[in-house]
Amino acid sequence: MGCQMLWLPLALTLMMATVSTGGSIVEECDPGDLKGLASFRGGIHMDTSGRLAKWVGRRCCRWQGVSCNNETGRVTEVHLPGFISSVDFVFQSQMEGWFSPSITLLTSLEVLDLGGLAGLSGRIPTSIGRLKNLRKLYLYGNKLRGSVPESIGKLLKLEELHLHENRLSGFLPPTLGCLKNLNALLLHSNRFTGSIPASFSNLTNLMHLDLHANSITGHIPQNIGDLQLLKELDLSDNLLNGEIPASVNNLTSISVMYLDANHLEGEIPFPSNYGQMPLLGFLRLQNNQLGGKIPPNLGYLVSLQRVSLENNKLEGAIPSSLGNLEALTELYLSGNKLSGVIPKSIGQLSHLILLTLSHNSIQGPLPNEMSALQNLQTLDLSFNSLTLNSIPRWVAELPSLSRIYLAGCGIKGQIPDMLKSTPSPIQELDLSANDLTGGIPAWMGSLTQLYSLNLSRNHLSSSIPASVADFQELGVLDLHSNNITASMEHVFKIGTSFPGGSLTYVDLSDNSFTSGIQQISVGTLERVVYLNLSHNLQEGKLPTSMEKLKALQSLDLSYNKFGFGLVEALANLSHLETLKLQRNQFTGRIPAEFLNLKNLKDLDLSDNLLVGEIPAGRPLSDFPQSCFTGNTGLCGKPLSPCKS
């Protein structure tokens, strides 16, 4: 009984010395942990989340974002991610300051999450290898610089390493190959150089490897096929060269493989046999220097959903075996040297929504079997050797097709009426560089969902019909290099249902327009970035309403008959980078307000009737003499000095 009475106050004393909340039975923080956390906090001068402001006292296991071991009281996890979400709100926080190397004093740390803080600068501590219990390290989305220290290879328990979207540089340390428990290695969007260490083949538990958007050189490691658990591989947007190793055939778990935007060459080596890479669903090899033929064995990859082989040196015919890819939704083959005809088996791709074959040497005729592509939304056959003469009727009858690109396909005659009432409203139409004649049909304005229309480089004549003003969503209009006459005023009424209009890109150059610019409606061109009206027959004075085209970056009015003085309104186009007014009949002085065009990179005022001294100062003084020559009354830098 006496022993029981003595035990009660002792138990109460012990309970008072413990922490009932916060995950630790030790009241005060381990001295090393406290020093490390305090040093980290001291390096941060801005925290929009307010979490660090609550780090007061010595009971660090109660601090927000800090977790401790219940038995030892040591800090095991630090969670301070930039992206904060809960049931009630989502918040993107930011920290600015220096990443203190004292964080490595937390030697029991298992998880360190400082990802996405945006403003965390400094370097990864060279002493990072002291954190031998670390399983997850998230430092992505910051401003960290310097190299990855060799000591990172001592983190033998590490499972996830996310260092992407920083400013890290230097070589990838070979010691990364020691991290045999690693399943995710994300180093993309940095400034790494050098080659991929051969030691990476030791990372046999790796499932996700992402090194894209760096400056990595050399070859893809020959033994990369040893990473048989790898599901996602992204080496795109680097400087890799050489051939794709045949060992990739051993990547039995691979579902995503992106090797695009490098300097890879040779033939596509996979799959060598049926059954290899059975889960591969997304393949990007575009923008390399791959040659040879598209391997017929590619048809074995029956899980493929998206394939891009664009902009390589592939030649020969498209293999009919591609028709076996029943899951395929997107196929990009543009920009190669492919020849022959499109195989009939393409019509078997019932899930295909996008097919681009432009800029090859493919010949006609188009197989009628393509009419079975009931889900096709985008078709691009531009610039081949098709010589279609006319658009096949089945093209206009495909139930899902809304983006049609048939530029340079030898189409003759008038724009066919069958495009007026397609099953799916046309959103983008490119019939440029053909032999189209006649006028733009009045029914064209009924395509109310049309966003992009390119009829340039044809033989279209007559005037623009008033119905084009019915376009409600048109953003891109390219009619250059035709024989269109009369006024362009109807173009400036497009998209009136949008505040500021819908147009962003307008090219009416190299036609025979005689008027229309005076009818520019400020309310419909406020979004225009590119406006080219050059090589026409327009006369008169520029309207002062042009000063409201606030988004304009490029304006070309050259080779017309515009006269009178240069309107000061042009000086209010603060985003203007290109201004071409040569070969007109502008008179008077160059307005001094032109010095306000601080973003101007390309200027040509030559061959007009301008007089007086060129306003002194940048940007006008940065341009060569050729930008001002042909104005007999003009003087001053960069031309000859004015006579006093």
XYZ file of C-alpha atoms in Angstrom, residues 161-458:
298
model
C 14.787 12.844 -54.357
C 13.024 15.861 -55.883
C 15.410 18.668 -56.829
C 13.658 19.847 -59.997
C 12.890 23.442 -60.985
C 15.881 25.096 -59.358
C 19.075 26.644 -60.713
C 21.374 23.750 -59.891
C 24.376 23.231 -62.147
C 27.513 21.176 -62.620
C 27.839 17.460 -63.233
C 25.518 14.854 -61.797
C 27.565 13.142 -59.057
C 28.226 9.436 -59.732
C 27.492 8.817 -56.044
C 23.786 9.099 -56.900
C 24.194 5.538 -58.121
C 24.685 4.439 -54.495
C 21.058 5.244 -53.636
C 19.753 1.764 -54.351
C 16.475 2.326 -52.496
C 15.612 5.298 -54.679
C 12.315 4.976 -56.570
C 11.946 8.583 -57.776
C 14.743 10.844 -59.037
C 13.512 14.195 -60.360
C 16.256 16.602 -61.445
C 14.553 18.297 -64.380
C 14.462 22.021 -65.189
C 17.900 22.890 -63.857
C 21.258 23.691 -65.467
C 23.087 20.390 -65.158
C 25.856 19.590 -67.628
C 28.058 16.601 -68.328
C 26.906 13.075 -68.983
C 24.516 10.718 -67.215
C 26.677 8.702 -64.801
C 27.006 5.019 -65.657
C 26.328 4.317 -61.972
C 22.654 5.126 -62.594
C 22.289 1.523 -63.753
C 22.608 0.534 -60.082
C 19.291 2.234 -59.261
C 17.347 -0.970 -59.796
C 14.397 0.176 -57.664
C 13.945 3.356 -59.663
C 10.447 3.857 -61.091
C 10.569 7.521 -62.129
C 13.642 9.197 -63.684
C 13.232 12.752 -64.975
C 16.229 14.770 -66.194
C 14.488 16.878 -68.854
C 15.274 20.543 -69.555
C 18.959 20.543 -68.637
C 22.147 20.666 -70.739
C 23.197 17.060 -70.293
C 25.533 15.724 -72.986
C 26.943 12.371 -74.009
C 25.098 9.144 -74.679
C 22.180 7.471 -72.979
C 23.850 4.798 -70.788
C 24.072 1.507 -72.662
C 22.842 -0.451 -69.656
C 19.802 1.696 -68.952
C 17.773 -1.435 -69.568
C 18.883 -2.690 -66.145
C 16.280 -0.391 -64.581
C 13.536 -2.939 -65.062
C 11.131 -1.328 -62.580
C 11.301 2.000 -64.418
C 7.836 3.275 -65.344
C 8.581 6.827 -66.473
C 11.745 8.010 -68.232
C 12.132 11.615 -69.361
C 15.477 12.701 -70.832
C 13.964 15.265 -73.211
C 15.259 18.743 -73.968
C 18.936 18.047 -73.376
C 22.020 17.722 -75.590
C 22.240 13.934 -75.707
C 23.724 12.348 -78.810
C 24.501 8.906 -80.157
C 22.047 6.080 -80.635
C 19.209 4.885 -78.444
C 20.616 1.815 -76.649
C 19.053 -1.507 -77.592
C 18.801 -2.324 -73.893
C 15.662 -0.171 -73.668
C 13.900 -3.310 -74.878
C 14.441 -4.699 -71.354
C 12.364 -1.934 -69.728
C 9.422 -4.229 -69.109
C 7.585 -1.781 -66.816
C 8.029 1.369 -68.904
C 4.839 3.294 -69.638
C 6.220 6.768 -70.468
C 9.405 7.380 -72.472
C 10.328 10.906 -73.558
C 13.651 11.266 -75.401
C 12.640 14.223 -77.586
C 14.564 17.440 -78.284
C 18.074 15.981 -78.238
C 20.597 15.073 -80.946
C 19.936 11.344 -81.022
C 20.679 9.522 -84.264
C 20.563 6.063 -85.754
C 17.503 3.890 -86.115
C 14.714 3.277 -83.630
C 15.837 0.010 -81.958
C 12.623 -1.068 -80.273
C 10.789 -3.282 -79.906
C 12.969 -6.063 -81.278
C 10.376 -8.722 -80.491
C 6.700 -9.072 -79.715
C 5.926 -8.733 -75.993
C 8.685 -6.244 -75.203
C 7.753 -2.949 -73.522
C 4.143 -4.144 -73.231
C 2.974 -1.181 -71.097
C 4.488 1.653 -73.147
C 1.682 4.147 -73.670
C 3.413 7.475 -74.323
C 6.431 7.768 -76.641
C 8.127 11.027 -77.693
C 11.150 10.919 -79.997
C 10.536 14.149 -81.929
C 13.150 16.808 -82.691
C 16.126 14.481 -82.986
C 18.146 13.192 -85.952
C 16.815 9.663 -86.028
C 17.030 7.999 -89.436
C 16.096 4.835 -91.246
C 12.565 3.575 -91.551
C 9.799 3.491 -88.988
C 10.250 -0.073 -87.689
C 7.302 -2.344 -88.523
C 7.742 -3.836 -85.038
C 6.387 -0.586 -83.631
C 3.023 -2.203 -84.274
C 3.795 -4.638 -81.424
C 3.478 -1.817 -78.865
C -0.259 -2.306 -78.522
C -0.542 -0.092 -75.407
C 0.630 3.013 -77.252
C -1.717 5.970 -76.937
C 0.444 8.866 -78.085
C 3.420 8.644 -80.428
C 5.516 11.536 -81.735
C 8.301 10.923 -84.248
C 8.157 14.449 -85.709
C 11.128 16.374 -87.083
C 13.601 13.573 -87.614
C 15.122 12.041 -90.756
C 12.862 9.028 -91.021
C 12.279 7.781 -94.542
C 10.402 5.161 -96.478
C 6.753 4.240 -96.211
C 4.546 4.357 -93.148
C 4.319 0.698 -92.061
C 0.869 -0.843 -92.275
C 1.509 -2.461 -88.875
C 0.675 0.866 -87.221
C -2.927 -0.110 -87.825
C -2.515 -2.642 -84.987
C -2.173 0.158 -82.406
C -5.817 0.015 -81.397
C -5.348 2.265 -78.356
C -3.640 5.035 -80.335
C -5.175 8.506 -79.961
C -2.412 10.788 -81.293
C 0.128 10.133 -84.060
C 2.711 12.782 -85.002
C 4.893 12.020 -88.041
C 5.416 15.512 -89.507
C 8.766 16.874 -90.640
C 10.446 13.706 -91.896
C 11.268 12.218 -95.304
C 8.431 9.725 -95.416
C 7.195 8.660 -98.838
C 4.727 6.275 -100.408
C 1.028 6.305 -99.682
C -0.824 6.369 -96.400
C -1.578 2.717 -95.579
C -5.200 1.637 -95.603
C -4.714 0.156 -92.131
C -4.710 3.701 -90.673
C -8.476 3.452 -90.922
C -8.406 0.787 -88.185
C -7.300 3.324 -85.559
C -10.794 3.859 -84.227
C -9.635 5.896 -81.209
C -7.410 8.259 -83.200
C -8.172 11.924 -82.506
C -5.068 13.550 -84.042
C -3.037 12.681 -87.160
C -0.236 14.967 -88.405
C 1.774 13.938 -91.481
C 2.801 17.367 -92.797
C 6.133 18.219 -94.449
C 6.909 14.808 -95.870
C 6.846 13.361 -99.398
C 3.703 11.282 -99.040
C 1.802 10.705 -102.254
C -1.853 10.329 -103.047
C -4.469 9.244 -103.320
C -5.789 9.289 -99.767
C -7.251 5.900 -98.832
C -11.022 5.882 -98.466
C -10.506 3.772 -95.350
C -9.604 6.995 -93.532
C -13.308 7.827 -93.618
C -13.665 5.313 -90.761
C -11.765 7.593 -88.367
C -14.930 8.619 -86.591
C -13.117 10.187 -83.603
C -10.553 12.159 -85.604
C -10.534 15.810 -84.535
C -7.294 17.075 -86.122
C -5.972 16.155 -89.586
C -2.771 17.717 -90.948
C -1.584 16.547 -94.372
C 0.047 19.834 -95.377
C 3.051 20.113 -97.680
C 3.351 16.622 -99.080
C 3.238 15.354 -102.669
C -0.456 14.552 -102.577
C -1.741 16.712 -105.495
C -5.313 16.207 -104.351
C -6.935 18.568 -106.902
C -9.984 18.587 -104.629
C -10.765 17.849 -100.999
C -12.231 14.331 -100.655
C -15.872 14.489 -99.593
C -15.299 12.134 -96.686
C -13.058 14.763 -95.064
C -16.067 17.052 -94.677
C -18.178 14.150 -93.416
C -15.947 12.982 -90.557
C -18.192 13.480 -87.517
C -15.537 14.803 -85.103
C -13.143 16.676 -87.400
C -12.749 20.335 -86.419
C -9.133 21.165 -87.334
C -8.250 20.734 -91.011
C -4.781 21.495 -92.380
C -4.413 20.860 -96.123
C -1.846 23.503 -97.062
C 0.246 22.823 -100.167
C -1.810 19.814 -101.221
C -2.461 20.899 -104.825
C -6.127 21.756 -104.249
C -7.641 23.655 -107.175
C -10.814 25.597 -107.868
C -13.043 27.430 -105.468
C -13.333 26.862 -101.737
C -15.778 23.930 -101.633
C -19.285 24.542 -100.299
C -19.231 21.218 -98.445
C -17.142 22.901 -95.718
C -20.143 25.081 -94.915
C -22.009 22.402 -92.970
C -19.608 19.868 -91.501
C -20.895 17.575 -88.693
C -18.463 19.144 -86.224
C -18.011 22.949 -86.417
C -14.659 23.853 -87.963
C -12.326 25.584 -85.506
C -9.122 25.770 -87.552
C -8.856 25.710 -91.365
C -5.620 25.969 -93.361
C -5.897 25.793 -97.149
C -2.862 27.987 -97.822
C -0.347 27.475 -100.648
C -2.837 25.822 -102.988
C -4.356 26.896 -106.310
C -7.670 28.183 -105.011
C -9.467 30.708 -107.199
C -12.604 32.822 -106.993
C -13.613 34.797 -103.946
C -14.003 34.090 -100.261
C -17.560 32.676 -100.123
C -20.189 34.593 -98.178
C -21.101 31.465 -96.215
C -17.646 31.528 -94.592
C -19.027 33.885 -91.961
C -21.378 31.150 -90.790
C -18.411 29.261 -89.310
C -18.991 30.988 -85.999
C -16.613 28.743 -84.024
C -13.699 29.279 -86.390
C -10.594 30.454 -84.507
C -7.897 30.239 -87.204
C -8.314 30.787 -90.964
C -5.358 30.626 -93.346
C -6.092 31.105 -97.057
C -2.773 32.740 -97.901
C -0.710 32.086 -101.049
C -3.588 31.243 -103.347
